[in-house]
Coordinates of C-alpha atoms and ligand atoms in Angstrom, one line a residue:
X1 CA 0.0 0.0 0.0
X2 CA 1.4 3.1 -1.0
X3 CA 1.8 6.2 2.1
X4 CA -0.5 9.2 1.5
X5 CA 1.2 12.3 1.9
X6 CA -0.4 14.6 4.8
X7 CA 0.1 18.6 4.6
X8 CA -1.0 20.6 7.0
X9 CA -1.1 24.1 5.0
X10 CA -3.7 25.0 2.4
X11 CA -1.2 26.8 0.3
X12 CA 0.6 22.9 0.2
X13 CA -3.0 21.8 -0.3
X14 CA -3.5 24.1 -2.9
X15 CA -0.2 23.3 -4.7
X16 CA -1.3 19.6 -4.9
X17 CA -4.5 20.3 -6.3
X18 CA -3.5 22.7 -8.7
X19 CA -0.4 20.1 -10.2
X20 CA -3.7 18.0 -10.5
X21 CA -5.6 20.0 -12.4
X22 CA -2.7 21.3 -14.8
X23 CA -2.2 17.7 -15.7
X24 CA -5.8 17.8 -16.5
X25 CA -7.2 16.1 -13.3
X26 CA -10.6 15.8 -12.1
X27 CA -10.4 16.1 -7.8
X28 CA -12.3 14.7 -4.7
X29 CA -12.5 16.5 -1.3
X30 CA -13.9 13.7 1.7
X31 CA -14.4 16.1 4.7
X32 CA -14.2 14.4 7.9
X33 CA -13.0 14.8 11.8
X34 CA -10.8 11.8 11.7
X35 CA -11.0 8.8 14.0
X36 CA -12.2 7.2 10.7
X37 CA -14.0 4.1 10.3
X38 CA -15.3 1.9 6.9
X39 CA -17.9 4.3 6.3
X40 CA -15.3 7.2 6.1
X41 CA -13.7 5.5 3.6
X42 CA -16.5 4.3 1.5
X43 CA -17.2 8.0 0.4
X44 CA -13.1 8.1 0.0
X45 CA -13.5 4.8 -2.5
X46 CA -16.2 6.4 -4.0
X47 CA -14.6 9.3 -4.7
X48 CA -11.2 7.7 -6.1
X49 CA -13.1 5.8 -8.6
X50 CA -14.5 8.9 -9.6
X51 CA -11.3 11.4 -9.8
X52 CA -7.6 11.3 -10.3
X53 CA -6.9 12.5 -6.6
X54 CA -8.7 12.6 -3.9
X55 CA -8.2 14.5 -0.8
X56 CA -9.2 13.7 2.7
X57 CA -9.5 16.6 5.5
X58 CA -9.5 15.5 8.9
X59 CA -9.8 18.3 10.8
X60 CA -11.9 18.6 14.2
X61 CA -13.8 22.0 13.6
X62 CA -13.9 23.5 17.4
X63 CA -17.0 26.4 15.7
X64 CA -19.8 23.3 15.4
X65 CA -19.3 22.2 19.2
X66 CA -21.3 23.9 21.9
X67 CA -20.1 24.0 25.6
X68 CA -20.5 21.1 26.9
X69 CA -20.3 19.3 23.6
X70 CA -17.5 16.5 23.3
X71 CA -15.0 18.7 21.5
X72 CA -12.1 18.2 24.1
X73 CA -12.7 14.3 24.3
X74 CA -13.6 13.6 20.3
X75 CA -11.3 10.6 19.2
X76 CA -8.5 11.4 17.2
X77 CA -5.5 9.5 15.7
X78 CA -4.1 10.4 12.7
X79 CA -1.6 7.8 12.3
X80 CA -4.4 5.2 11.6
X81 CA -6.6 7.6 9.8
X82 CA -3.7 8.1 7.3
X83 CA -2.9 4.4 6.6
X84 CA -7.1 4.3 6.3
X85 CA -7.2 7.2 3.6
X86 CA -4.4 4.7 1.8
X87 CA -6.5 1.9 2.1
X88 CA -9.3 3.3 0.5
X89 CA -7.1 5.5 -2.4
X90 CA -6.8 8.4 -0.9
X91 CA -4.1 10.4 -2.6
X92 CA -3.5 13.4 -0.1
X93 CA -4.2 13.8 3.2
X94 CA -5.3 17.9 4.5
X95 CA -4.5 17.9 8.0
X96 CA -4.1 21.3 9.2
X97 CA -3.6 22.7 12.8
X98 CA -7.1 24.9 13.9
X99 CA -3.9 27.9 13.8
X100 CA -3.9 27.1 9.9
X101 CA -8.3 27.2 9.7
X102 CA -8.6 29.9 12.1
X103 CA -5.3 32.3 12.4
X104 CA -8.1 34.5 13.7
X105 CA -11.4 34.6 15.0
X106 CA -13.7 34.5 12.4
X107 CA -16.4 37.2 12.3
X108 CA -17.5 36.1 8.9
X109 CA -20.2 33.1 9.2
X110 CA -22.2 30.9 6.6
X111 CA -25.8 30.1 8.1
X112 CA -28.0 28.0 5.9
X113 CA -31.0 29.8 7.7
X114 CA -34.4 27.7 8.1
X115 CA -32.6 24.3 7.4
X116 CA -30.1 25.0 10.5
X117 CA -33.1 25.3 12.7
X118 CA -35.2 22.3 12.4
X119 CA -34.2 18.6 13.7
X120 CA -30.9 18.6 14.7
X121 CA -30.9 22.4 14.9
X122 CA -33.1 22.5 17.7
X123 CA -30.6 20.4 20.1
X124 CA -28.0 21.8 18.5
X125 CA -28.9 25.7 17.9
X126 CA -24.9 26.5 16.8
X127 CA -23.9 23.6 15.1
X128 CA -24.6 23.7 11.4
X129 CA -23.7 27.6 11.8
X130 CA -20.1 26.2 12.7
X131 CA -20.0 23.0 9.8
X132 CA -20.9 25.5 7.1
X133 CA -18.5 27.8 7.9
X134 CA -15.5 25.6 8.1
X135 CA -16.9 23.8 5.2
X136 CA -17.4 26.5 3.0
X137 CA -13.5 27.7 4.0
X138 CA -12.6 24.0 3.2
X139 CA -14.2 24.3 -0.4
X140 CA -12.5 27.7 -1.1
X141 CA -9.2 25.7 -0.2
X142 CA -10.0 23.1 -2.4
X143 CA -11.7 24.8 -5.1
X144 CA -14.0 23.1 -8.3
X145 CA -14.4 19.7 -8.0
X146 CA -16.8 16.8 -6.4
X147 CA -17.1 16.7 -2.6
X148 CA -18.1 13.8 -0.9
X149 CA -20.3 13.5 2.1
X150 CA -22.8 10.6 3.6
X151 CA -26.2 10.6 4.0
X152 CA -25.6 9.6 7.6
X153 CA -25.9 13.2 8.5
X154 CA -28.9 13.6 6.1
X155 CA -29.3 17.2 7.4
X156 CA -25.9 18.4 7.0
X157 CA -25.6 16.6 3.5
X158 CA -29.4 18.7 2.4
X159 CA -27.3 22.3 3.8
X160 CA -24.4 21.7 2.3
X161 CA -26.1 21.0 -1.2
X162 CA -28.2 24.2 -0.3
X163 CA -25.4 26.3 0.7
X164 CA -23.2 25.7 -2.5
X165 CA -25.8 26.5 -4.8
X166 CA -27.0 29.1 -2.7
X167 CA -23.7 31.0 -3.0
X168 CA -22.6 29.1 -6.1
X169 CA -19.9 27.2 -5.1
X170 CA -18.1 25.5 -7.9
X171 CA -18.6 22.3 -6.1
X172 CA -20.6 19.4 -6.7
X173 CA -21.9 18.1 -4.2
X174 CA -22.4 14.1 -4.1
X175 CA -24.1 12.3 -1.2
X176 CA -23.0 9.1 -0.2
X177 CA -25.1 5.7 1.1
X178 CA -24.8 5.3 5.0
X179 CA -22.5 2.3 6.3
X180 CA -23.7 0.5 8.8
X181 CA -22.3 -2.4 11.5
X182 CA -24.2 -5.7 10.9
X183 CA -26.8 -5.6 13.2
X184 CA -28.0 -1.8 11.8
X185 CA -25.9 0.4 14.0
X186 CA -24.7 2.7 11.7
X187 CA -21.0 4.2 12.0
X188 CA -20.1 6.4 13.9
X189 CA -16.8 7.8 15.7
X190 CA -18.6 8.4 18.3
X191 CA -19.8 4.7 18.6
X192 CA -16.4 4.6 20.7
X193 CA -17.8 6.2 23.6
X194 CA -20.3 2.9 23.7
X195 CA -20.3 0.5 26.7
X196 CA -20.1 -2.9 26.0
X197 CA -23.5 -3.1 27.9
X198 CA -24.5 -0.2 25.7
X199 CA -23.6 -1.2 21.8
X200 CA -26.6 -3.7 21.6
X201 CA -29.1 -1.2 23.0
X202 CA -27.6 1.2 20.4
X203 CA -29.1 -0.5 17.8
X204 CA -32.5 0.9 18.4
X205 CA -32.0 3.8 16.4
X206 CA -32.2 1.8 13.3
X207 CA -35.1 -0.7 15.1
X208 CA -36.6 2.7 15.0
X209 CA -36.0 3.5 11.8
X210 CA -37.3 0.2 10.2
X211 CA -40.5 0.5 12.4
X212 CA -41.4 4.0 10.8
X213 CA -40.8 2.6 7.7
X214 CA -43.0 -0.5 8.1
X215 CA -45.6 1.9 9.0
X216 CA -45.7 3.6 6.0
X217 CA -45.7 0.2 3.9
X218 CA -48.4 -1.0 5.8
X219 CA -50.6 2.2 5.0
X220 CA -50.1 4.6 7.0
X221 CA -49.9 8.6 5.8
X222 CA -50.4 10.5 8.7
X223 CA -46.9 12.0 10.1
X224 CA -48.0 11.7 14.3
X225 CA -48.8 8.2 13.6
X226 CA -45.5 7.3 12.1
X227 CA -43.5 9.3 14.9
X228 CA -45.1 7.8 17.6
X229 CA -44.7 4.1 16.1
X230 CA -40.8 5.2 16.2
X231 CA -40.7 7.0 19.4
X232 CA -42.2 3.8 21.4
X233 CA -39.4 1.8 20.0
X234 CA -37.0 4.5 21.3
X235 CA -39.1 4.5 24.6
X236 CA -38.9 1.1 24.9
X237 CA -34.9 1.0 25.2
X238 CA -34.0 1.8 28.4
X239 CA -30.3 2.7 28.1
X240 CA -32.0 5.1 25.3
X241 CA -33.2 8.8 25.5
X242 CA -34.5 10.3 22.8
X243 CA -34.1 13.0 21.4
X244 CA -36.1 13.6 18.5
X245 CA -37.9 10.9 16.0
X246 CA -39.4 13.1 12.5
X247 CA -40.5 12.3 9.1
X248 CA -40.0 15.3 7.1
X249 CA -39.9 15.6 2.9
X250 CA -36.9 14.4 1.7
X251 CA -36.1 17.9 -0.3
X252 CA -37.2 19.9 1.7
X253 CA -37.2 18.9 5.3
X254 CA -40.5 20.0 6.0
X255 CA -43.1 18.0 8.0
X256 CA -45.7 17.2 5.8
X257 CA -49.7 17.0 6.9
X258 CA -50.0 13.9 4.9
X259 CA -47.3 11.5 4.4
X260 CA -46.8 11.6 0.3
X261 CA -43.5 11.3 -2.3
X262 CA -39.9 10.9 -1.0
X263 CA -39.5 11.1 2.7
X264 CA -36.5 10.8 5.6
X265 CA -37.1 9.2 8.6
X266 CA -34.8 11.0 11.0
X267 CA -34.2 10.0 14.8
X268 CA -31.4 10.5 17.4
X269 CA -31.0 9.3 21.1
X270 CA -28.5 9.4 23.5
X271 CA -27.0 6.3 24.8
X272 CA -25.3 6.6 27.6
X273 CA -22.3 8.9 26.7
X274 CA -23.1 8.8 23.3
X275 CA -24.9 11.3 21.3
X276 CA -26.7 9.0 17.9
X277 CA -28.4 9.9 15.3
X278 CA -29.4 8.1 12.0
X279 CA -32.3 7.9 9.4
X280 CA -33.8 6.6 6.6
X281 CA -35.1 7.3 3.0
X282 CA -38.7 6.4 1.8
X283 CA -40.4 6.8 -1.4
X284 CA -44.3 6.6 -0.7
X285 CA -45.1 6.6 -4.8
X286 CA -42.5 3.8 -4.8
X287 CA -44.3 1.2 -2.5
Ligands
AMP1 P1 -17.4 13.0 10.4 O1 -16.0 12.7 10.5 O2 -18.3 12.4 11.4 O3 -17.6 14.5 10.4 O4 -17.9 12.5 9.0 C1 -17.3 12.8 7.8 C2 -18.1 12.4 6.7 O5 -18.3 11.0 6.7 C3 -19.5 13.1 6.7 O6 -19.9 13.4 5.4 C4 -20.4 12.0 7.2 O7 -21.7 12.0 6.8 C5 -19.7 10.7 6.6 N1 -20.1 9.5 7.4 C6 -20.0 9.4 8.8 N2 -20.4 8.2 9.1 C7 -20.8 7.6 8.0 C8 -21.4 6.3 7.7 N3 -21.7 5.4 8.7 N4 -21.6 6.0 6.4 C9 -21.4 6.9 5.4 N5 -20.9 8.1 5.6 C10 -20.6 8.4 6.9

């Protein structure tokens, strides 16, 4: 296996990208915060079947963190995550120092307003504020070319799309299918903080999931009906506490009166230390 390169500064970053393009290159950016796991480098698979280099950022962005939040204690090794991004054909690796992404405070911010509010946004009233910002500083770093992010974090992946077109970003943005542990769980780095007493009861996130969805097979339209089908599965795990458990349209995120075209399925818990969230996409003209 060949050893990926790692640069800290985005003017090396920039230099690497740019030798790329000259030599008529298409490139890949896989934002992430490290501590990676397979479904990490799925969307880094993905994208090196789809460009000449691709370029992992591992960078653990201190603005999308409350207080409180597990910024101090997020995993992070880079020495495995480097011999990962090789694994999976990585060709670069963008680890910069927060010094590099923030010489200063920043008192310029992206809000994706509306979308940065609902679900997640209402646990986490900061957060996308804080990913949209350091992702929009990543993408003028990296410049045009595909970006690669999973539909694990449905609600990031449907801002980002909105804030690159929004401010038309030369970057396309491609969302990638959700990796999951064989019994459903899907991956996380923050699985890590996971008990051995608590991984099995973890898996009722996707129990959830599955039981909104066999509601809507089996007939059912009407939003509160679905919700509460997957909020007494939640319930029903004691090690669980939940959060939030929505069906919203697909596009738009919206909660619709009556249950109709493509929708997500959205939940997320805590479990013990652990902060989870997942969902799951339905197309009600499809069943
Ligand atoms: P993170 O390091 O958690 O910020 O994630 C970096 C990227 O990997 C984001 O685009 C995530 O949505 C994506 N990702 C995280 N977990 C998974 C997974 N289980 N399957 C697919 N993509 C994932």
């Amino acid at each position: 296996m060949n050893a990926v390169p790692v640069v800290e500064r985005a003017c090396e970053l920039r230099a690497a990208l740019d030798a790329a393009r000259r030599d008529g290159g298409a490139v890949g950016l896989v934002p992430t915060m490290g501590y990676l796991h397979e479904g990490h480098q799925s969307l880094v698979a993905r994208s090196a079947g789809e460009n000449d280099l691709t370029v992992v950022s591992i960078f653990v962005n201190p603005l999308q963190f409350a207080e409180g939040e597990d910024y101090g204690t997020y995993p992070r090794d880079l020495d495995r995550d480097v011999k990962m991004c090789a694994a999976a054909g990585a060709g670069l690796v963008f680890a910069p120092l927060t010094e590099e992404m923030y010489p200063q405070t920043p008192i310029t911010s992206v809000a994706v307003n509306g979308l940065n509010a609902v679900l997640e946004g209402r646990f986490r009233p900061t957060h996308f504020d804080g990913v949209t910002t350091v992702v929009a500083k990543l993408f003028a770093m990296f410049g045009p070319g595909r970006a690669y992010f999973g539909e694990k974090d449905y609600q990031q992946l449907a801002i980002i799309r909105r804030m690159a077109a929004d401010l038309s970003m030369p970057v396309e943005v491609v969302g990638c299918p959700t990796f999951r542990e064989s019994d459903g769980l899907a991956m996380s780095s923050r699985n890590v903080y996971l008990t051995a007493e608590e991984r099995p009861a973890a898996t009722v996130l996707w129990r959830s999931l599955q039981a909104g969805r066999d509601a809507v097979v089996e007939g059912s339209r009407n939003p509160d009906e679905v919700e509460s089908v997957m909020a007494a599965v939640l319930a029903a795990e004691p090690m669980a506490s939940t959060d939030y458990a929505a069906v919203v349209d697909a596009a738009t995120l919206d909660r619709p009166d009556v249950l109709a075209g493509e929708l997500r399925l959205l939940v997320a818990a805590h479990v013990g230390k652990a902060r989870l969230i997942d969902n799951l996409g339905l197309d009600v003209d499809q069943l």
